[in-house]
GROMACS .gro file of C-alpha atoms in nm:
model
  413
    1UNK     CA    1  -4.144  -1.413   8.285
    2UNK     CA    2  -4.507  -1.513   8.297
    3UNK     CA    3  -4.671  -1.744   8.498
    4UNK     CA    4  -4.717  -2.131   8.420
    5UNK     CA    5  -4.870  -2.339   8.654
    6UNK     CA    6  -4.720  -2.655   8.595
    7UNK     CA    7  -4.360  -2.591   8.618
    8UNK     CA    8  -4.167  -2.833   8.785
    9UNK     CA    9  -4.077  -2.798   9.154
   10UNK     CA   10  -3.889  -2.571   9.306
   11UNK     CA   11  -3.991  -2.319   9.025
   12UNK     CA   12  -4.350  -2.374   9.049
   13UNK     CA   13  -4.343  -2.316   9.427
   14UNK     CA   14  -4.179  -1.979   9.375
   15UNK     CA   15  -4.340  -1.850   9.092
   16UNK     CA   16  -4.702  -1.864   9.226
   17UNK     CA   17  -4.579  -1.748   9.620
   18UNK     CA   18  -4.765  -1.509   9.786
   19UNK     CA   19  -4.674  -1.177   9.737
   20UNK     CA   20  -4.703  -0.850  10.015
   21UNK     CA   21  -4.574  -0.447  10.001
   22UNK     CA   22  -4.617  -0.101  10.099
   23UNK     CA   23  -4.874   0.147  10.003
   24UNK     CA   24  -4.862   0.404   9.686
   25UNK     CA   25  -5.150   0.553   9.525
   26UNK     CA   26  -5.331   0.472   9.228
   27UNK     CA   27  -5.433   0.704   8.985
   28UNK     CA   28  -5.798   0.613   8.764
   29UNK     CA   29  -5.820   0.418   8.437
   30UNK     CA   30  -5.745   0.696   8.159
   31UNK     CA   31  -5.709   0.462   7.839
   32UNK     CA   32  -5.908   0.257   7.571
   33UNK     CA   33  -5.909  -0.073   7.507
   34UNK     CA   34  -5.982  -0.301   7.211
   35UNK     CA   35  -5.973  -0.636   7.180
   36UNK     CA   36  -5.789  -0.704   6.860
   37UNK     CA   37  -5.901  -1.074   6.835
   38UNK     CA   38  -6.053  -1.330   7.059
   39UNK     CA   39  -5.850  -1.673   7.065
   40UNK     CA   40  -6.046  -1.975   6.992
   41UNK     CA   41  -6.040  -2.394   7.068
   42UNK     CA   42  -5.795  -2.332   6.729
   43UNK     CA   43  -5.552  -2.082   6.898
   44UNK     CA   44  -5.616  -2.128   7.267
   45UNK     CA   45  -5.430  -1.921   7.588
   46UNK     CA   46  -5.200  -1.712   7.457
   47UNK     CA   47  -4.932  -1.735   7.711
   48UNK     CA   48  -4.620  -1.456   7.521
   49UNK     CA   49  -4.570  -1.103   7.440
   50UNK     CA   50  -4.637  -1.001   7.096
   51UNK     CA   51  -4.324  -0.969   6.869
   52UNK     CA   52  -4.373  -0.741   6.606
   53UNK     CA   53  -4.183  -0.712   6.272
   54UNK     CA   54  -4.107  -0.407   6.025
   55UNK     CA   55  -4.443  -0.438   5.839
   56UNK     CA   56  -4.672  -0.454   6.104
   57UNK     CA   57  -4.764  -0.761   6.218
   58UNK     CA   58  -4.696  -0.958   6.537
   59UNK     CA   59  -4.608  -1.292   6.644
   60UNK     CA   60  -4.624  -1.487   6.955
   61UNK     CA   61  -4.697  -1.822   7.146
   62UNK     CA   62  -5.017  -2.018   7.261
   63UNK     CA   63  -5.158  -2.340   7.327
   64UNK     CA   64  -5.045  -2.349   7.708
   65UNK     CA   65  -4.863  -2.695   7.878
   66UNK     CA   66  -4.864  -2.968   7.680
   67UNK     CA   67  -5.267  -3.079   7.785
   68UNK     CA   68  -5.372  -2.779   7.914
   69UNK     CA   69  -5.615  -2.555   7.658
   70UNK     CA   70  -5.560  -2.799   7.346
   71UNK     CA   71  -5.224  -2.926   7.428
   72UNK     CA   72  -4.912  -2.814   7.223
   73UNK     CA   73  -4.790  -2.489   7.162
   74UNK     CA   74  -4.861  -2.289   6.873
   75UNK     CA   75  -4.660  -2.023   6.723
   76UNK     CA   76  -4.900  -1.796   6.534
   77UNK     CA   77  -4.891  -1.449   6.335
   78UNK     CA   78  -5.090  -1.175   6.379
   79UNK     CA   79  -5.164  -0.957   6.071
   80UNK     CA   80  -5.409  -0.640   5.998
   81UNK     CA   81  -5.642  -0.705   5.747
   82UNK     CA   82  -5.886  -0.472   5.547
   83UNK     CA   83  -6.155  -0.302   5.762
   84UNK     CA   84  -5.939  -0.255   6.033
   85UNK     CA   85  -5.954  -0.584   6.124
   86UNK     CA   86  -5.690  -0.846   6.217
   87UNK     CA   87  -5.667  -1.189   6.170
   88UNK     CA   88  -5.453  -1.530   6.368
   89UNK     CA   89  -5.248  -1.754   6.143
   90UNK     CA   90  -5.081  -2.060   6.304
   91UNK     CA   91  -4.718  -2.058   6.145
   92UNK     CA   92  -4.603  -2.350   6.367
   93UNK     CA   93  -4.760  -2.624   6.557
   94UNK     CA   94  -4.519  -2.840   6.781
   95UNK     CA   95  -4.655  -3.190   6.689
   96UNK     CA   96  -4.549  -3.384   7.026
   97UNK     CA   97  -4.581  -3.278   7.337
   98UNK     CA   98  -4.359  -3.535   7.480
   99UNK     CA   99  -4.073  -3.414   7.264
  100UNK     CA  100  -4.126  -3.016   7.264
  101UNK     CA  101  -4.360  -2.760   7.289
  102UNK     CA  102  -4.442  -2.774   7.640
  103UNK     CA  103  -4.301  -2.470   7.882
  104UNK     CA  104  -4.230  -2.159   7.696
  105UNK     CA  105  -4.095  -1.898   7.903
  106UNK     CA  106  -4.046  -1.595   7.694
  107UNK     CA  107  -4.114  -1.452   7.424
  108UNK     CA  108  -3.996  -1.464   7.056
  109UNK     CA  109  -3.698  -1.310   6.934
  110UNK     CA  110  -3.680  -1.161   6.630
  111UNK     CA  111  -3.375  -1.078   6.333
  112UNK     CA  112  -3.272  -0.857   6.115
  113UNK     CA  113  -3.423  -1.125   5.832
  114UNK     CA  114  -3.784  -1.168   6.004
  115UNK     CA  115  -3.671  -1.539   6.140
  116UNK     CA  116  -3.819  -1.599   6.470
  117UNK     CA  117  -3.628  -1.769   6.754
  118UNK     CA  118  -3.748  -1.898   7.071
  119UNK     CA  119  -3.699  -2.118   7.389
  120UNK     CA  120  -3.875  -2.419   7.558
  121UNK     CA  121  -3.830  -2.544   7.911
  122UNK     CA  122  -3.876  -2.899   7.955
  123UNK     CA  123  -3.922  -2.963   7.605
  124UNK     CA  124  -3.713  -3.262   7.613
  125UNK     CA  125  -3.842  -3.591   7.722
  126UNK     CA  126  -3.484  -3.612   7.974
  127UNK     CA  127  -3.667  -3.290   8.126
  128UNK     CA  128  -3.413  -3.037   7.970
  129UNK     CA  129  -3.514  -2.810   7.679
  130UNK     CA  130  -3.469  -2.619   7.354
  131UNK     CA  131  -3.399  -2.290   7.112
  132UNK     CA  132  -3.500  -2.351   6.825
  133UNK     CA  133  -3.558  -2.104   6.496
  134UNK     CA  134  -3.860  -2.044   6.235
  135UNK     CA  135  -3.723  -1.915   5.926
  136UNK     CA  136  -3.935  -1.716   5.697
  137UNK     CA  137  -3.908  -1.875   5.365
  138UNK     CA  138  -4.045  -1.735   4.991
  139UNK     CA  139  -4.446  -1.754   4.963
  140UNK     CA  140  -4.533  -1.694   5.342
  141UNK     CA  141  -4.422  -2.090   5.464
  142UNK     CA  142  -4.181  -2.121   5.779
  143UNK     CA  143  -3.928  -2.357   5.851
  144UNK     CA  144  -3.872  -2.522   6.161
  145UNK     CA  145  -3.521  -2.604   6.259
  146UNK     CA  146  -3.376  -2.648   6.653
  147UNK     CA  147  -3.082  -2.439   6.686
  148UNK     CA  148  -2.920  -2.681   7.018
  149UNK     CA  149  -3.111  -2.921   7.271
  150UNK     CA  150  -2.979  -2.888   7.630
  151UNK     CA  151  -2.875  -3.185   7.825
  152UNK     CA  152  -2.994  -3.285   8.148
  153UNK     CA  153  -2.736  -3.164   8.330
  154UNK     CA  154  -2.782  -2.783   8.212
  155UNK     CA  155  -3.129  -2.711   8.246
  156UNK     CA  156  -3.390  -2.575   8.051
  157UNK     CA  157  -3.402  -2.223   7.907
  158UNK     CA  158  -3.592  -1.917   8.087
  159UNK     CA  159  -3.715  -1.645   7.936
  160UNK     CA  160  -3.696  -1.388   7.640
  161UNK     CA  161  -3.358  -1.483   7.427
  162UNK     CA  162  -3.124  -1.178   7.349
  163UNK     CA  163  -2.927  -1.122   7.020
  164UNK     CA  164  -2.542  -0.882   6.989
  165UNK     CA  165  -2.507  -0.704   6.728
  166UNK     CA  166  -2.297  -0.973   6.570
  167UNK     CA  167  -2.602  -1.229   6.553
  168UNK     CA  168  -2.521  -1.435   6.851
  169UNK     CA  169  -2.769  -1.574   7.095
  170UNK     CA  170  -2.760  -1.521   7.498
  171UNK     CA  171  -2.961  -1.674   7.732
  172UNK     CA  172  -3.032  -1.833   8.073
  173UNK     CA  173  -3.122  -2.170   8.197
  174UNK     CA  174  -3.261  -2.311   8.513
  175UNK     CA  175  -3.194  -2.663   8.672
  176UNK     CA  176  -3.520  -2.798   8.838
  177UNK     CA  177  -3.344  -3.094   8.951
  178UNK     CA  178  -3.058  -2.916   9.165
  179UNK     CA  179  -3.243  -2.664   9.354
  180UNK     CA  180  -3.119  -2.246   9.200
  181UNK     CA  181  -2.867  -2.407   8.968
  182UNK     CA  182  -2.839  -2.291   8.620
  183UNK     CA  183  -2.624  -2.124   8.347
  184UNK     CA  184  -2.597  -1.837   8.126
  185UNK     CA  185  -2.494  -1.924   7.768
  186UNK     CA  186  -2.444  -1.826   7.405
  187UNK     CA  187  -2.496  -1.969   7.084
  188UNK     CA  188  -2.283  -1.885   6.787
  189UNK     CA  189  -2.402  -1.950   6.416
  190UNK     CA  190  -2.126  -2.140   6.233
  191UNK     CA  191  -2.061  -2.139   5.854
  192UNK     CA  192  -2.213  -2.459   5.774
  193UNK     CA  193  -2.511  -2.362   5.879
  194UNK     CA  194  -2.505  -2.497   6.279
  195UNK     CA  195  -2.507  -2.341   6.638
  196UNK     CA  196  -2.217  -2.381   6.885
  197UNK     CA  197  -2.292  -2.320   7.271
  198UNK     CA  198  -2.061  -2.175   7.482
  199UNK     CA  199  -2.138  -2.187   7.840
  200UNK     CA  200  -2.038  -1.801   7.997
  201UNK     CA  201  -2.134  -1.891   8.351
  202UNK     CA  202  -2.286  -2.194   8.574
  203UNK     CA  203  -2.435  -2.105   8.914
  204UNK     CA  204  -2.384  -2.340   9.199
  205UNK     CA  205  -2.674  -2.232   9.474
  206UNK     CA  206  -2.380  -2.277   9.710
  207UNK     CA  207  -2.202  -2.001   9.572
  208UNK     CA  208  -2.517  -1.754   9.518
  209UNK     CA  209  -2.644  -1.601   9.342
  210UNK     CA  210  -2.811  -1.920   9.123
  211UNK     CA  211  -3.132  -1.960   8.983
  212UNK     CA  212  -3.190  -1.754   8.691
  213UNK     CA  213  -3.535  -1.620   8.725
  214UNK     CA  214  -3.552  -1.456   8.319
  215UNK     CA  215  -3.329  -1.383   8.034
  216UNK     CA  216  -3.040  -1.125   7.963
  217UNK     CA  217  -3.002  -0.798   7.932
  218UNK     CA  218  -2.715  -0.573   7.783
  219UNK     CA  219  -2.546  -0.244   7.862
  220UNK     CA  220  -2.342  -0.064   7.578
  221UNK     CA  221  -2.026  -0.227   7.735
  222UNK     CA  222  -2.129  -0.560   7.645
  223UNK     CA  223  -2.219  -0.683   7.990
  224UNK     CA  224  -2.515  -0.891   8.120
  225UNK     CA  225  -2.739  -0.848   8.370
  226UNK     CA  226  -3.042  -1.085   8.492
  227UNK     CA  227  -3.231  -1.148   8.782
  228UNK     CA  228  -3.197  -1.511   9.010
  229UNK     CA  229  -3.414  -1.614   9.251
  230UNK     CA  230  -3.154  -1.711   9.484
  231UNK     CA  231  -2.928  -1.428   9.705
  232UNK     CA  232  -2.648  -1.478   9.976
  233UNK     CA  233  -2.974  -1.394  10.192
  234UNK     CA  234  -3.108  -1.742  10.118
  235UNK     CA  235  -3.340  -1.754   9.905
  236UNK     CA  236  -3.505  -1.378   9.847
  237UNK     CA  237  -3.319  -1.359   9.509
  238UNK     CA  238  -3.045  -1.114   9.385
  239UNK     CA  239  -2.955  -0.901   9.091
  240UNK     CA  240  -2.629  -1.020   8.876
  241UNK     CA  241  -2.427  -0.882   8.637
  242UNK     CA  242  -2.157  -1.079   8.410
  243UNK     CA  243  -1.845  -0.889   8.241
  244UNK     CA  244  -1.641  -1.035   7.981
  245UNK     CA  245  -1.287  -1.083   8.037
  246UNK     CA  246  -0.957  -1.042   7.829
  247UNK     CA  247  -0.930  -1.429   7.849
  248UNK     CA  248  -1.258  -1.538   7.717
  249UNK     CA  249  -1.400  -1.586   8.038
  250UNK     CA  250  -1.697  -1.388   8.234
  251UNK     CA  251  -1.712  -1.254   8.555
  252UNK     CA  252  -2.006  -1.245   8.834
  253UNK     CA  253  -2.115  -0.962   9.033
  254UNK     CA  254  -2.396  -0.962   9.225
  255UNK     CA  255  -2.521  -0.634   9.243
  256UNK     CA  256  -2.788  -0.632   9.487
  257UNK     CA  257  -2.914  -0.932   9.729
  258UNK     CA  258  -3.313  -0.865   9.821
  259UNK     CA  259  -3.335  -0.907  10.199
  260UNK     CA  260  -3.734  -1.014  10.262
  261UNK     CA  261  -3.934  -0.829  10.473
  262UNK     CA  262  -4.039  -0.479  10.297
  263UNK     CA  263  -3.760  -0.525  10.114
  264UNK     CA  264  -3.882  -0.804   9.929
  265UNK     CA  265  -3.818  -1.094   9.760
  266UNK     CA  266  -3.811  -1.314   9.416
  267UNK     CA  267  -3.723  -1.109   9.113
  268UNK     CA  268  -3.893  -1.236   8.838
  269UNK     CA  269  -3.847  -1.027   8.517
  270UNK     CA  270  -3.587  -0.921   8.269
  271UNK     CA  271  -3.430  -0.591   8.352
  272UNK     CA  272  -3.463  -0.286   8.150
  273UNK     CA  273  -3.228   0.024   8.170
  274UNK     CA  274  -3.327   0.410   8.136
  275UNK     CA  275  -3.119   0.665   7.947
  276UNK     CA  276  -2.905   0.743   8.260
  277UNK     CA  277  -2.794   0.385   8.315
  278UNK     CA  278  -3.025   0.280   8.635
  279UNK     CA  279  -3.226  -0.091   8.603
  280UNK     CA  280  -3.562  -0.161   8.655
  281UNK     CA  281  -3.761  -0.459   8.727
  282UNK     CA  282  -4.011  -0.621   8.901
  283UNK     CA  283  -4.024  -0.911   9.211
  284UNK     CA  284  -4.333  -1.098   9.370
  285UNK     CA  285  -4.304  -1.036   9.697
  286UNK     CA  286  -4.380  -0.854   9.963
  287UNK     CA  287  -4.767  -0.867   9.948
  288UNK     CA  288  -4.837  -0.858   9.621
  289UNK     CA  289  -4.548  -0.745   9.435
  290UNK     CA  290  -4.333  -0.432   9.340
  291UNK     CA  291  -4.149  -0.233   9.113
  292UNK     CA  292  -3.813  -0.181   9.131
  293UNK     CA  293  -3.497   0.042   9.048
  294UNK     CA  294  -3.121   0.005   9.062
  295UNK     CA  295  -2.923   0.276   9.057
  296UNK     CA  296  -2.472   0.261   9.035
  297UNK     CA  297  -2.368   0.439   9.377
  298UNK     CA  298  -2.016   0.419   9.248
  299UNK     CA  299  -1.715   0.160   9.351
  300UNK     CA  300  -1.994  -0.122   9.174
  301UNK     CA  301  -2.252  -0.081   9.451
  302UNK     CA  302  -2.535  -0.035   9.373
  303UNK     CA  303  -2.853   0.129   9.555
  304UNK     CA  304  -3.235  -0.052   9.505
  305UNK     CA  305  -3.485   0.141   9.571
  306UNK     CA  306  -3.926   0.033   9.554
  307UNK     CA  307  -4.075   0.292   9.294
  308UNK     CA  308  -4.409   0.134   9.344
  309UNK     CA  309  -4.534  -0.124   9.599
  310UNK     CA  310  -4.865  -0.229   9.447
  311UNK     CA  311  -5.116  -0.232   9.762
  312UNK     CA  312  -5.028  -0.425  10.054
  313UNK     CA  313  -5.457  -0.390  10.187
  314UNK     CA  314  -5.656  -0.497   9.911
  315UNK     CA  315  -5.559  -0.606   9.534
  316UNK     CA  316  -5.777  -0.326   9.341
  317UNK     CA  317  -5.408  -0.188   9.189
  318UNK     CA  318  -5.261  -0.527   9.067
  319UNK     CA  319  -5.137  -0.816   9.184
  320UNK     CA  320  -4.855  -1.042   9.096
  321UNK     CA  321  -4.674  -0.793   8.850
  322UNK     CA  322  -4.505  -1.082   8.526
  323UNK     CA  323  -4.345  -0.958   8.191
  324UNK     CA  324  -4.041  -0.695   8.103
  325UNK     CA  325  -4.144  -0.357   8.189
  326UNK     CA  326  -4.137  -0.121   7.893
  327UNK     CA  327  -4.048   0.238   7.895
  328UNK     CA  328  -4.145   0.526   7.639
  329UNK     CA  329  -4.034   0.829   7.473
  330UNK     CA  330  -4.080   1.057   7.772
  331UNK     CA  331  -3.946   0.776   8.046
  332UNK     CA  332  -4.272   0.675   8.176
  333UNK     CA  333  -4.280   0.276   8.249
  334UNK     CA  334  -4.557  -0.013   8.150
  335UNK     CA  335  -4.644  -0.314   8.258
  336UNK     CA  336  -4.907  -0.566   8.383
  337UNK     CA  337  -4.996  -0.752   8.657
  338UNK     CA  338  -5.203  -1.126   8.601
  339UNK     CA  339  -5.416  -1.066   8.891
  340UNK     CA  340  -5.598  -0.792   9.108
  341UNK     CA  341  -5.774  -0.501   9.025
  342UNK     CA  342  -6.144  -0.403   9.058
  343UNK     CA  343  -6.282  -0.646   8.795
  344UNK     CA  344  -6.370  -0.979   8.869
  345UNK     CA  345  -6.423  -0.898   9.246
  346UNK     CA  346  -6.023  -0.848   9.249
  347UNK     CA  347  -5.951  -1.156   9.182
  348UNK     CA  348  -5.833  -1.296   8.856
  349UNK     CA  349  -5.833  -1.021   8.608
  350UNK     CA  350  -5.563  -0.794   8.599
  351UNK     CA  351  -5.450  -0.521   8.533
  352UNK     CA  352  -5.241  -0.303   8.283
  353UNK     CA  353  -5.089   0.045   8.429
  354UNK     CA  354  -4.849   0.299   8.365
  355UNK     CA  355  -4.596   0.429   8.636
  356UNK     CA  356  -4.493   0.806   8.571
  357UNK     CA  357  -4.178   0.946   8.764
  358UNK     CA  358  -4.234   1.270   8.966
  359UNK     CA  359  -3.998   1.579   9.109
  360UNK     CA  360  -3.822   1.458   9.367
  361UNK     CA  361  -3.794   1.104   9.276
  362UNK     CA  362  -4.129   0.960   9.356
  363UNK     CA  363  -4.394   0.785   9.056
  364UNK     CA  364  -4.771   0.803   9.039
  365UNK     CA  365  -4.972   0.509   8.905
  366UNK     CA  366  -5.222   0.500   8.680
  367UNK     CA  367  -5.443   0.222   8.587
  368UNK     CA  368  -5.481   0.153   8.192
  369UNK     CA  369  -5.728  -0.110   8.183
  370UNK     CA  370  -5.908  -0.320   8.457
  371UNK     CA  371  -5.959  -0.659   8.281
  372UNK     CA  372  -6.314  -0.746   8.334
  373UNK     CA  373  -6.262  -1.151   8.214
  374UNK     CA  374  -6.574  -1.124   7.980
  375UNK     CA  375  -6.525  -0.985   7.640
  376UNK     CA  376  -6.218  -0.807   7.761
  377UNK     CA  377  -6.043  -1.142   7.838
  378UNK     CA  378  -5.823  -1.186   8.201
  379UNK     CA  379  -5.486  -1.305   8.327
  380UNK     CA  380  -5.250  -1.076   8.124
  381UNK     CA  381  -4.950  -1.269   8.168
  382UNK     CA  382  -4.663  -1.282   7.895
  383UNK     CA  383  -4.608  -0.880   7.897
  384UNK     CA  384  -4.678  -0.586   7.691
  385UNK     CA  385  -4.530  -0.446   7.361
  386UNK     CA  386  -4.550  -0.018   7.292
  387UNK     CA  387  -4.562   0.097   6.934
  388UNK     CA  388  -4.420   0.431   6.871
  389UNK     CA  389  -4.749   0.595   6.925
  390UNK     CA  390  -4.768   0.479   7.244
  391UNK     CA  391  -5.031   0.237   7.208
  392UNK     CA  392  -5.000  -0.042   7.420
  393UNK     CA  393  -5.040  -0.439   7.249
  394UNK     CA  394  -5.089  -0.760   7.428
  395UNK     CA  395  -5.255  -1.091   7.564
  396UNK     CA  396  -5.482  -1.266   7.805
  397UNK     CA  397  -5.484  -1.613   7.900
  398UNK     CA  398  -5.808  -1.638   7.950
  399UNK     CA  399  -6.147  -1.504   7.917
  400UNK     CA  400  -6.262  -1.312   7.588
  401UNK     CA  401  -6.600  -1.373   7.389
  402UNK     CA  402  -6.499  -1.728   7.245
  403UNK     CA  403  -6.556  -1.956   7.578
  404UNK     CA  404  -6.293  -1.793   7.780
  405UNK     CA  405  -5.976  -1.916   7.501
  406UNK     CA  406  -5.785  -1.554   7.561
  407UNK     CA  407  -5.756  -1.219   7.382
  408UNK     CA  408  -5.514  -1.013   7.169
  409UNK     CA  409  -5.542  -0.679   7.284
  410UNK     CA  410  -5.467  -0.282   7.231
  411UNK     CA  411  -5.502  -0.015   7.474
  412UNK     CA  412  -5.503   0.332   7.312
  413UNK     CA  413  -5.376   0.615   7.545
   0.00000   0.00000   0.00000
């Protein structure tokens, strides 16, 4: 989940928390990058991953909070053109601010058909929020459509939305209002052309964990797993997984409960798995944040163990690690961090790096790209999307050659 800095409280507070962690080495910058277009006043902060469909282009969100960088979100499309060049296309422009377009907190889904699908938290005017659908239509126009507004008393949606392989729609909600309350849900098309929501689960931060801190991930058995920022610990956060049952219903686990201290605290990312079934992901705190993995220890426990604690005595490796890691071909992980590094006196720039595991069970860190917040852009925030060559696409939400309005970028190995 990236960062936005006007989320309502109790998000808001946790979100941008200090962060703190134990020491691992970084490796030096080994990769290229190019900015693939500079955002302007038009196309301002983009604040998303890129999406990318089967003939090469890629979508994603900007426009920032409702007032902030130009107001309402955008959904634009990002296409190669001749000369190697690329250009922005706005596909969608929400037209109130009041009404929608104001907290996205993921990144666009994509289907089978090229129709885009995404989320909004606090689109509503009640303070709830939205998914809602662009489908691609003949002659390059896109339709606007919103599959099912959430009432009050469910929340709004967080984070990236997650399809079966039957065309259904999972995701996870957070209740500002109620402090770590929430849901996890589904929405079904129906054959006259509407959604249905089922609600799987609803957290009660009584009963933790509650507070769904990013969307839903599946294993081949058809369960979820997501991250929430509230544990039986209190609130250091927690790792859950629901199972469906023989009687329609879901069950909770909670697979791991983060304990403070080194340990840390406050997942904050969708979970990805590896090949031999272990979860990774990233949380905030200690010092200034850390990557995780999971592993099954048998009888459904499961062990967590700190692959890489960016470092705890200054910020020149990262700092404040947002967005779904990504693995590759050869099991090496990405991802980015909005602040730290060398540039911008370690402060606001960011960084991209890659996290290589090692014999014995160890990874080494290398740093991709120091953001630099000039032409380069800063604040990489809304994660990172690998083509199979390896090369490495995303965005900035600020800086970049047009008066700071972001970047699109690509880092070459």
């Amino acid at each position: 989940m990236k960062r936005n800095p006007l989320l309502p409280s109790p998000l808001a507070a946790r979100l941008c928390a200090a962060l703190l962690m134990l020491v691992s080495a970084a490796a030096s910058a080994r990769a290229g990058e190019k900015v693939l277009f500079p955002m302007s006043s038009q196309t301002p902060g983009p604040n998303s991953a890129l999406t990318a469909d089967g003939a090469g282009n890629f979508y994603g969100i900007a426009g920032g909070p409702a007032g902030v960088l130009g107001g309402c979100n955008q959904v634009y499309e990002l296409s190669p053109t001749s000369g190697g060049q690329w250009q922005v296309t706005v596909i969608y422009k929400f037209q109130n601010c009041a009404q929608n377009g104001m907290y996205p907190l993921g990144s666009l889904s994509i289907d089978k058909e090229g129709n885009l699908y995404g989320s909004e938290y606090n689109s509503l005017s009640d303070g709830s929020g939205q998914v809602y659908e662009l489908k691609k239509r003949p002659g390059g126009n896109w339709l606007f459509g919103v599959l099912h507004n959430f009432p009050p008393s469910e929340g709004g949606p967080v984070g990236d939305l997650t399809f079966d392989s039957a065309g259904n729609i999972y995701g996870a909600t957070y209740y500002a209002s109620t402090a770590f309350d929430g849901e996890v849900f589904e929405l079904s098309p129906q054959s006259n052309g509407t959604w249905k929501e089922s609600i799987l689960y609803t957290f009660n931060y009584t009963a933790p964990p509650a507070g769904p801190a990013d969307g839903l991930t599946f294993d081949s058995q058809g369960n979820l797993y997501g991250p929430a920022f509230y544990g039986s610990h209190g609130g250091y956060g927690a790792i859950y997984k629901l199972s469906p049952q023989s009687n329609g219903s879901w069950a909770l686990t909670t697979l791991y409960n983060f304990k403070s201290g080194p340990d840390g605290s406050e997942p904050n990312s969708k979970l990805v798995f590896d090949s031999e079934g272990n979860l990774y992901g990233t949380a905030l705190e200690p010092a200034n944040g850390q990557v995780f993995q999971l592993r099954p220890a048998g009888g459904g426990l499961w062990t967590k163990t700190t692959i890489h604690a960016f470092l705890q005595s200054n910020q020149s490796d990262g700092r404040q690690p947002l967005g779904t890691l990504v693995f590759d071909s050869k099991g090496n992980l990405y991802g980015e961090t909005e602040f730290g590094g060398t540039g911008c006196n370690q402060n606001l720039c960011g960084v991209i790096y890659e996290l290589s595991p090692q014999a014995g069970g160890s990874w080494t860190e290398t740093i991709l790209h120091q953001f630099e917040s000039a032409e380069d852009g800063s604040e990489p925030q809304g994660g990172i999307t690998l083509d199979g060559a390896g090369n490495i696409y995303g965005t900035t939400y600020h800086g970049g050659s047009r008066y700071g309005y972001g970047t699109i970028f690509e880092i070459t190995p």
